[in-house]
PDB file of C-alpha atoms in Angstrom:
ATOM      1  CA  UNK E   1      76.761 114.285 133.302  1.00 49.00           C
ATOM      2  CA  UNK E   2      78.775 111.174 134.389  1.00 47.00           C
ATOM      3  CA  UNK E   3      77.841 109.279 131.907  1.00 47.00           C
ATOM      4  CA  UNK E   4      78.192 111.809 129.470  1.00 45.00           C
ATOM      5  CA  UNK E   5      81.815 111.454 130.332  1.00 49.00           C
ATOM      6  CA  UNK E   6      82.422 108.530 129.966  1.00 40.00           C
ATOM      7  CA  UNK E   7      80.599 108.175 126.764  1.00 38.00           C
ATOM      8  CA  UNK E   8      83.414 110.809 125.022  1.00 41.00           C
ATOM      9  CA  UNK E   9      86.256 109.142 126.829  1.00 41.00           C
ATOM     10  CA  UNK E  10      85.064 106.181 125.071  1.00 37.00           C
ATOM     11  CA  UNK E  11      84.559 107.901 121.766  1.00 38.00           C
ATOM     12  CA  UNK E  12      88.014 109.072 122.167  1.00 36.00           C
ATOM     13  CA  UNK E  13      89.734 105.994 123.007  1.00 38.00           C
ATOM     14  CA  UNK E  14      87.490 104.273 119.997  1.00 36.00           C
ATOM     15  CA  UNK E  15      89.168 106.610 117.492  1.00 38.00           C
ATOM     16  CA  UNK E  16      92.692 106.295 118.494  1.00 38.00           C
ATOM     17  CA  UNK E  17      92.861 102.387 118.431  1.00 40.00           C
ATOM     18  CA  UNK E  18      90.772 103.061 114.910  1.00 38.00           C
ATOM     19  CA  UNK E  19      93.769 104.678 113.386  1.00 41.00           C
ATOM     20  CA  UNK E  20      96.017 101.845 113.649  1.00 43.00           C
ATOM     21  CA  UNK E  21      93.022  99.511 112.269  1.00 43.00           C
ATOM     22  CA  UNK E  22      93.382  97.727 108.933  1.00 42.00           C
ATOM     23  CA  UNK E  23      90.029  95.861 108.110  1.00 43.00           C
ATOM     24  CA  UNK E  24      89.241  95.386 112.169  1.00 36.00           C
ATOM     25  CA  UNK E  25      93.387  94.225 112.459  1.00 40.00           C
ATOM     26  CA  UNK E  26      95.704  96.685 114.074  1.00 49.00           C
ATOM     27  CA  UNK E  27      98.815  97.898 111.883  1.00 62.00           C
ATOM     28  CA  UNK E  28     101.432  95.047 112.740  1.00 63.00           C
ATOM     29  CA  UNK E  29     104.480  97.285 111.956  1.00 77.00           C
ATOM     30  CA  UNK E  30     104.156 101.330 112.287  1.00 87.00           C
ATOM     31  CA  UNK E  31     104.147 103.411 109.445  1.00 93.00           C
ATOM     32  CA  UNK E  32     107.920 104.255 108.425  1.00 95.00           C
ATOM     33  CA  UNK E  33     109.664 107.241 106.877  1.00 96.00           C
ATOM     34  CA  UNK E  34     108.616 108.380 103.303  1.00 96.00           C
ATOM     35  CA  UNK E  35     112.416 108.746 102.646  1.00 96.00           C
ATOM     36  CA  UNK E  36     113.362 105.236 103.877  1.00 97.00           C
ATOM     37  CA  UNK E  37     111.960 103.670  99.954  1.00 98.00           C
ATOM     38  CA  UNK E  38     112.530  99.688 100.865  1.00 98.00           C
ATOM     39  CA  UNK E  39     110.987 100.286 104.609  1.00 97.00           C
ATOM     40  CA  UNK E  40     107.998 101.692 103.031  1.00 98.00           C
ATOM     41  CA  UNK E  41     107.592  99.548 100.516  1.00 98.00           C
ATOM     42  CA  UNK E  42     107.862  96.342 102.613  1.00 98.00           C
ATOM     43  CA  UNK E  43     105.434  98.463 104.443  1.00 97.00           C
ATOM     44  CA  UNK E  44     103.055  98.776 101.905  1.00 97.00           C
ATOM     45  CA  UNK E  45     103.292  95.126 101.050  1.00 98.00           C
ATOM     46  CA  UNK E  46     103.296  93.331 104.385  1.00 96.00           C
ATOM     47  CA  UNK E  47     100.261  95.580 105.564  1.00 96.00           C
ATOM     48  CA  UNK E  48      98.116  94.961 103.060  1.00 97.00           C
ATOM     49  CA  UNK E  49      95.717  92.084 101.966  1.00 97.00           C
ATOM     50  CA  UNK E  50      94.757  92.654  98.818  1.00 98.00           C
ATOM     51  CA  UNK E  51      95.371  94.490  95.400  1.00 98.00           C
ATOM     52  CA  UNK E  52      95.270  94.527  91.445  1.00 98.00           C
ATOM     53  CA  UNK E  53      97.053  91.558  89.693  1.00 98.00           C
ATOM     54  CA  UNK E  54      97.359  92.260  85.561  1.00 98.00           C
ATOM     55  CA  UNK E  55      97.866  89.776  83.498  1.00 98.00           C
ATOM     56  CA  UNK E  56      98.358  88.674  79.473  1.00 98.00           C
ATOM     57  CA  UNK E  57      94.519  87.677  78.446  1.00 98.00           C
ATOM     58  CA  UNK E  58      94.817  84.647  76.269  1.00 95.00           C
ATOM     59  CA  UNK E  59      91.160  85.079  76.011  1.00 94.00           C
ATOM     60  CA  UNK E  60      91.465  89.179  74.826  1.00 95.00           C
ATOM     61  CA  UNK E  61      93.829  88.719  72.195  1.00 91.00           C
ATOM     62  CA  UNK E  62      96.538  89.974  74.262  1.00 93.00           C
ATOM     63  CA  UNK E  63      95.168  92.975  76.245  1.00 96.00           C
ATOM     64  CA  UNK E  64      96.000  93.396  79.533  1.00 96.00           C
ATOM     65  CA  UNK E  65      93.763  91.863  82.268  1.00 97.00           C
ATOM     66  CA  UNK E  66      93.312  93.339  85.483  1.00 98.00           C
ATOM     67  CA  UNK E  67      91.643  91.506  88.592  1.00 98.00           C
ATOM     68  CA  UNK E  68      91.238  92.040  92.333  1.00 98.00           C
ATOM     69  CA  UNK E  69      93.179  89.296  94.366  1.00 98.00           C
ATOM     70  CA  UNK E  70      93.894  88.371  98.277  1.00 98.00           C
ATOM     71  CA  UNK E  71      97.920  87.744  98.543  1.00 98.00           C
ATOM     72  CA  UNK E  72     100.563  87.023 101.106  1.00 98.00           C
ATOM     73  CA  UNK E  73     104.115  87.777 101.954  1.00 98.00           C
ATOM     74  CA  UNK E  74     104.774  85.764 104.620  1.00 95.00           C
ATOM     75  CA  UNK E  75     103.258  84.961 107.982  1.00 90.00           C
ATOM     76  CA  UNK E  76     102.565  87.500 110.800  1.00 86.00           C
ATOM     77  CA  UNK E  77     106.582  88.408 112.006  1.00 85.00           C
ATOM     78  CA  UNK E  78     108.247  86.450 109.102  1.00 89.00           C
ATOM     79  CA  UNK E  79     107.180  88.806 105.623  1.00 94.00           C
ATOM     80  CA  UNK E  80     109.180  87.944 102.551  1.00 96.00           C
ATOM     81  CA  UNK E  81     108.260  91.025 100.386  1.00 97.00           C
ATOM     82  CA  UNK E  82     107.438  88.206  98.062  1.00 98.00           C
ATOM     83  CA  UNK E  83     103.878  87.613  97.278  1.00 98.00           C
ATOM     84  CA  UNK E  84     101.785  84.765  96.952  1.00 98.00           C
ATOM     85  CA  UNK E  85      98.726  83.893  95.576  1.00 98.00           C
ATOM     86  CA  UNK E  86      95.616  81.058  96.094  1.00 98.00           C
ATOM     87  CA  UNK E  87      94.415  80.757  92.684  1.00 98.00           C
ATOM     88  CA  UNK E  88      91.723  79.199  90.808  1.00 98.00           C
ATOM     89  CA  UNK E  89      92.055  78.131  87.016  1.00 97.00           C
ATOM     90  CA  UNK E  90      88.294  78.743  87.070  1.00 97.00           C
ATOM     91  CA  UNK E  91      89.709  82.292  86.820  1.00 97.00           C
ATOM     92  CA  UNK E  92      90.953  83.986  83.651  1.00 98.00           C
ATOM     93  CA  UNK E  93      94.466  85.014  86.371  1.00 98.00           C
ATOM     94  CA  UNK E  94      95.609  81.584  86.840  1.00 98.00           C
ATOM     95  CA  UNK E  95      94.969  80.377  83.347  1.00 98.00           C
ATOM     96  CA  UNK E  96      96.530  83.877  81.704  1.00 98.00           C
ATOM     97  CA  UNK E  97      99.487  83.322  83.927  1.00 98.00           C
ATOM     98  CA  UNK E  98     100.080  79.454  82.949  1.00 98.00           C
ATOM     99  CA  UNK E  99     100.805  80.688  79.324  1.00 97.00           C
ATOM    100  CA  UNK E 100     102.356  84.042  79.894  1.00 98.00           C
ATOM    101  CA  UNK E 101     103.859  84.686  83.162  1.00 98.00           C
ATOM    102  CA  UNK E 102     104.267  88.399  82.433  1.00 98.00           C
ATOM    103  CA  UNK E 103     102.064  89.956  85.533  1.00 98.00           C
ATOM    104  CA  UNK E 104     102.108  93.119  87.583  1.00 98.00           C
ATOM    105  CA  UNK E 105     100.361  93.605  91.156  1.00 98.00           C
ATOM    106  CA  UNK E 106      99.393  97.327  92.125  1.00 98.00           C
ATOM    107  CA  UNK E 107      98.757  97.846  95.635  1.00 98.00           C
ATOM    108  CA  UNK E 108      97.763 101.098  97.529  1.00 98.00           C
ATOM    109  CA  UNK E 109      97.591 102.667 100.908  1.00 98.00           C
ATOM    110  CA  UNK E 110      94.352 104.147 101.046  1.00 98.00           C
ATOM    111  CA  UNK E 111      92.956 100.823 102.100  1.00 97.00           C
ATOM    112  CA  UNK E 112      95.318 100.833 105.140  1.00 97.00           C
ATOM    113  CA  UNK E 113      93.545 103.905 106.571  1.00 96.00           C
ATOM    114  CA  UNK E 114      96.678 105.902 106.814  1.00 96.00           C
ATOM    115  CA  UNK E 115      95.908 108.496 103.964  1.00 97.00           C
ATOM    116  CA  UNK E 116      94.015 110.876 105.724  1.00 95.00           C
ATOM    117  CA  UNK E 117      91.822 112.830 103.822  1.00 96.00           C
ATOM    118  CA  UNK E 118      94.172 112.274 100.999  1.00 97.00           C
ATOM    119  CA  UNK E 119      92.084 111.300  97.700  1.00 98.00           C
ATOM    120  CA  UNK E 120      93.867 107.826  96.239  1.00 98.00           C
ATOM    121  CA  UNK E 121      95.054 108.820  93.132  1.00 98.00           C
ATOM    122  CA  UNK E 122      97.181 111.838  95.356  1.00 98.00           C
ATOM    123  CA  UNK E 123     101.252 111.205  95.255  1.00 97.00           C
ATOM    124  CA  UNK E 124     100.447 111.819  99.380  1.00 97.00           C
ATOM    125  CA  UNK E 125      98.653 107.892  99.323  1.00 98.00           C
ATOM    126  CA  UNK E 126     101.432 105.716  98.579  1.00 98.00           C
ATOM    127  CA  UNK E 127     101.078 103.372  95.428  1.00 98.00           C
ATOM    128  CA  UNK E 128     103.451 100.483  94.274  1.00 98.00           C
ATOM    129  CA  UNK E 129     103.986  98.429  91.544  1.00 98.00           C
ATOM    130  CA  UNK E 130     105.453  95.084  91.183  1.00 98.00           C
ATOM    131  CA  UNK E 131     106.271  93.858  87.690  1.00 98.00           C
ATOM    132  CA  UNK E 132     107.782  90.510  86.990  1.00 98.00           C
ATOM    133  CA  UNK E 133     106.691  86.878  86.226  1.00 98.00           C
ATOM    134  CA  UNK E 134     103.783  85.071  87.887  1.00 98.00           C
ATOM    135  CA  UNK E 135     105.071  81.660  88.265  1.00 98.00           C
ATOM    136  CA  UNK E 136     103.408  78.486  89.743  1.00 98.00           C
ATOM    137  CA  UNK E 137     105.078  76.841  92.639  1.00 98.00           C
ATOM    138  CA  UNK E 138     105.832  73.091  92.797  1.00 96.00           C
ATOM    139  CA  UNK E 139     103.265  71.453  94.765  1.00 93.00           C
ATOM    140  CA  UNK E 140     104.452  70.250  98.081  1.00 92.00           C
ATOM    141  CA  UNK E 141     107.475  72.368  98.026  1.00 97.00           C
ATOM    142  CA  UNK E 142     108.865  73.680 100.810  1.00 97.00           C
ATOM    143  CA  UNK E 143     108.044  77.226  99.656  1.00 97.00           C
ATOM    144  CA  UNK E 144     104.741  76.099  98.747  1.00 97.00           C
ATOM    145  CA  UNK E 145     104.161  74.999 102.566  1.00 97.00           C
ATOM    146  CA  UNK E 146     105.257  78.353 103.405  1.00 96.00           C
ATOM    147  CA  UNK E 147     103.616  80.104 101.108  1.00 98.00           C
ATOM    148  CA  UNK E 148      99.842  78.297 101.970  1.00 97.00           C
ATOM    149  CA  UNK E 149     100.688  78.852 105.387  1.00 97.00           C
ATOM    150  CA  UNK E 150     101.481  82.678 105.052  1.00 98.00           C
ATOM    151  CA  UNK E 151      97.969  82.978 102.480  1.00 98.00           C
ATOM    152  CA  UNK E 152      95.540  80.713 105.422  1.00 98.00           C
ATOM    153  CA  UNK E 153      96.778  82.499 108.311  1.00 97.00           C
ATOM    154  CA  UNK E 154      95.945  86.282 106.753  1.00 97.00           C
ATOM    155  CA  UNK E 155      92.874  84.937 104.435  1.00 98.00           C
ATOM    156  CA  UNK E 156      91.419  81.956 106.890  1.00 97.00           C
ATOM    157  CA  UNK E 157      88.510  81.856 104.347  1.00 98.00           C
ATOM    158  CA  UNK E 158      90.831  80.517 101.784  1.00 98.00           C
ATOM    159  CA  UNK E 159      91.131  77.224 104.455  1.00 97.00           C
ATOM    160  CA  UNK E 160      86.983  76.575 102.976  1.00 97.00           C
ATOM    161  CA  UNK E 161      87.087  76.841  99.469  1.00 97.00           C
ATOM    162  CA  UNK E 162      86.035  74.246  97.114  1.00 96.00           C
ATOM    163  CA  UNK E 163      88.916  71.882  96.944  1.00 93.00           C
ATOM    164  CA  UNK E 164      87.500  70.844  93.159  1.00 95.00           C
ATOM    165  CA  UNK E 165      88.305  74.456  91.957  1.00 97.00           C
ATOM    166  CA  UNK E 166      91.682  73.380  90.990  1.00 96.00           C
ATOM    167  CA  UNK E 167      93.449  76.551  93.517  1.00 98.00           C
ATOM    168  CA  UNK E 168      96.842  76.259  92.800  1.00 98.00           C
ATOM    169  CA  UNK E 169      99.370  78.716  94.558  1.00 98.00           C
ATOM    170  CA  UNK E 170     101.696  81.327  92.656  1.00 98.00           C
ATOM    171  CA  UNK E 171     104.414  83.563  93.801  1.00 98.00           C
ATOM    172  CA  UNK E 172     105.528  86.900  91.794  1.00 98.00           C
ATOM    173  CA  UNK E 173     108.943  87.117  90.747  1.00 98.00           C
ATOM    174  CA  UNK E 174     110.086  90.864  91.025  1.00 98.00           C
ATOM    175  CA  UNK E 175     111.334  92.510  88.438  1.00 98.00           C
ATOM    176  CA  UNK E 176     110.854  95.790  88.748  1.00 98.00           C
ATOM    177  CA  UNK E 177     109.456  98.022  91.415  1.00 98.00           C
ATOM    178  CA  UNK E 178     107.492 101.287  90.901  1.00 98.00           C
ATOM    179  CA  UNK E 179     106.302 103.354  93.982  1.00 98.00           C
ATOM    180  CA  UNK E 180     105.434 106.930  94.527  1.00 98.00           C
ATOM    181  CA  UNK E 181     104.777 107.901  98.059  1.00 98.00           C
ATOM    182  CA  UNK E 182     105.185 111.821  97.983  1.00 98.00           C
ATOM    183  CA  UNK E 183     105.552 114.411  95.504  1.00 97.00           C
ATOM    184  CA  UNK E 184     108.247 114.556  93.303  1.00 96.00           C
ATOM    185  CA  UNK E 185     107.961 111.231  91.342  1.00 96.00           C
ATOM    186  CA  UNK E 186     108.695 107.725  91.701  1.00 98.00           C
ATOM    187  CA  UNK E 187     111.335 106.730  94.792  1.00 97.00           C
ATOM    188  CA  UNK E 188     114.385 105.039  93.227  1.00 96.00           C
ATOM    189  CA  UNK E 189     114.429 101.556  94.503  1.00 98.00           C
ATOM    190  CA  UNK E 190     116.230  98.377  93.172  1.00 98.00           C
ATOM    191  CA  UNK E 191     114.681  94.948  93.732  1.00 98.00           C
ATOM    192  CA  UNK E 192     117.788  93.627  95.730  1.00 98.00           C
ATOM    193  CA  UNK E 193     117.355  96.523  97.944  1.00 98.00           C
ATOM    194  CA  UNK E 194     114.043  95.775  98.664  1.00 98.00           C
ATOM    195  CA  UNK E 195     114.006  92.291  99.384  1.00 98.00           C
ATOM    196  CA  UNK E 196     116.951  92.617 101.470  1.00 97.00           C
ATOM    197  CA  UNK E 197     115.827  95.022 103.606  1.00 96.00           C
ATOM    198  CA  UNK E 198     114.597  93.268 107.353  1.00 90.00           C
ATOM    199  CA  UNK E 199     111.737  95.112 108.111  1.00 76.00           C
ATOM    200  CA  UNK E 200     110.566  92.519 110.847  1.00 58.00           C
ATOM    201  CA  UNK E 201     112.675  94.647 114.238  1.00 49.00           C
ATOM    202  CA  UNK E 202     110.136  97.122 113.739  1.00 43.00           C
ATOM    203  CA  UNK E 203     107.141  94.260 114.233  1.00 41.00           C
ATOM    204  CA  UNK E 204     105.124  96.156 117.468  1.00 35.00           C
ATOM    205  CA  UNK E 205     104.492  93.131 119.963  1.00 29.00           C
ATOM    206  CA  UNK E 206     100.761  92.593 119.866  1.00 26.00           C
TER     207      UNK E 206
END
């Protein structure tokens, strides 16, 4: 019976740190208000790791091109709400972006855990859209430092990858910002707000 016990307090205490789990990583910044628009989309952005970067196709006669990408906003305590990107010219992305920089990125909360039994495609999982330009930085910049520094520390795998592959790094320039976290349609939300908004003295100490 003892051990019984202690099996379902562990069961218990498994579960709890689970919900704050992104990918095996706790949540570094708790979930804020659905009225506060920039705090949750910061949020949204800073938490995740991925999403769905759309691009011009040079190669499809214009259609749009979507593709799954790993991105950065900034380094653990220090997000941007700008994101970056580690990519290939091997990859139709890089090269579609070097002629047109016209791009969205779609990201989503259900990979963040925090959706509950919510299906994705429900206005009760958050969804935002970033339109702008995709633009190449300068190599050796002192964004681009940044910016590899802020895409190695969340993706360390990037740190291995074939240095012949021609990876070049890319930042989005926002445009326009489209989120729906709730009924009731899309939360008004400027880009200036957005970026302006310091979302880092909510950071939980880890």
């Amino acid at each position: 019976m003892e051990s019984k016990g202690f099996f379902y307090s562990f069961l218990v205490l498994f579960f709890l740190g689970f919900q704050g789990c992104v990918d095996g990583r706790l949540l570094s910044v708790s979930k804020p208000d659905r009225d506060a628009a920039a705090a949750y989309a910061r949020w949204l952005v800073s938490q995740n790791s991925w999403g769905i970067l759309n691009t011009i196709s040079i190669e499809l006669e214009g259609s749009p091109f979507g593709n799954v990408v790993s991105f950065s906003d900034g380094a653990p305590g220090k997000s941007t709400g700008v994101p970056y990107f580690y990519l290939t010219t091997l990859d139709p992305t890089a090269r579609n972006a070097l002629k047109d920089q016209r791009t969205s990125l779609t990201i989503s909360e259900y990979p963040l855990g925090t959706c509950g039994n919510a299906d994705p495609e429900s206005p009760v999982c958050a969804k935002i859209t970033l339109t702008g330009k995709l633009v190449l930085l300068e190599a050796n910049s002192k964004e681009a430092e940044f910016a590899q520094t802020a895409l190695f520390t969340k993706h360390p795998e990037m740190k291995g990858w074939p240095k012949g592959h021609d990876f070049r790094i890319f930042k989005l320039v926002i445009e326009d910002i489209f989120m729906i976290n709730w009924f009731g349609g899309p939360k008004p939300l400027t880009v200036d707000q957005y970026l302006k908004y310091q979302m880092n003295r909510f950071a939980i100490d880890k």
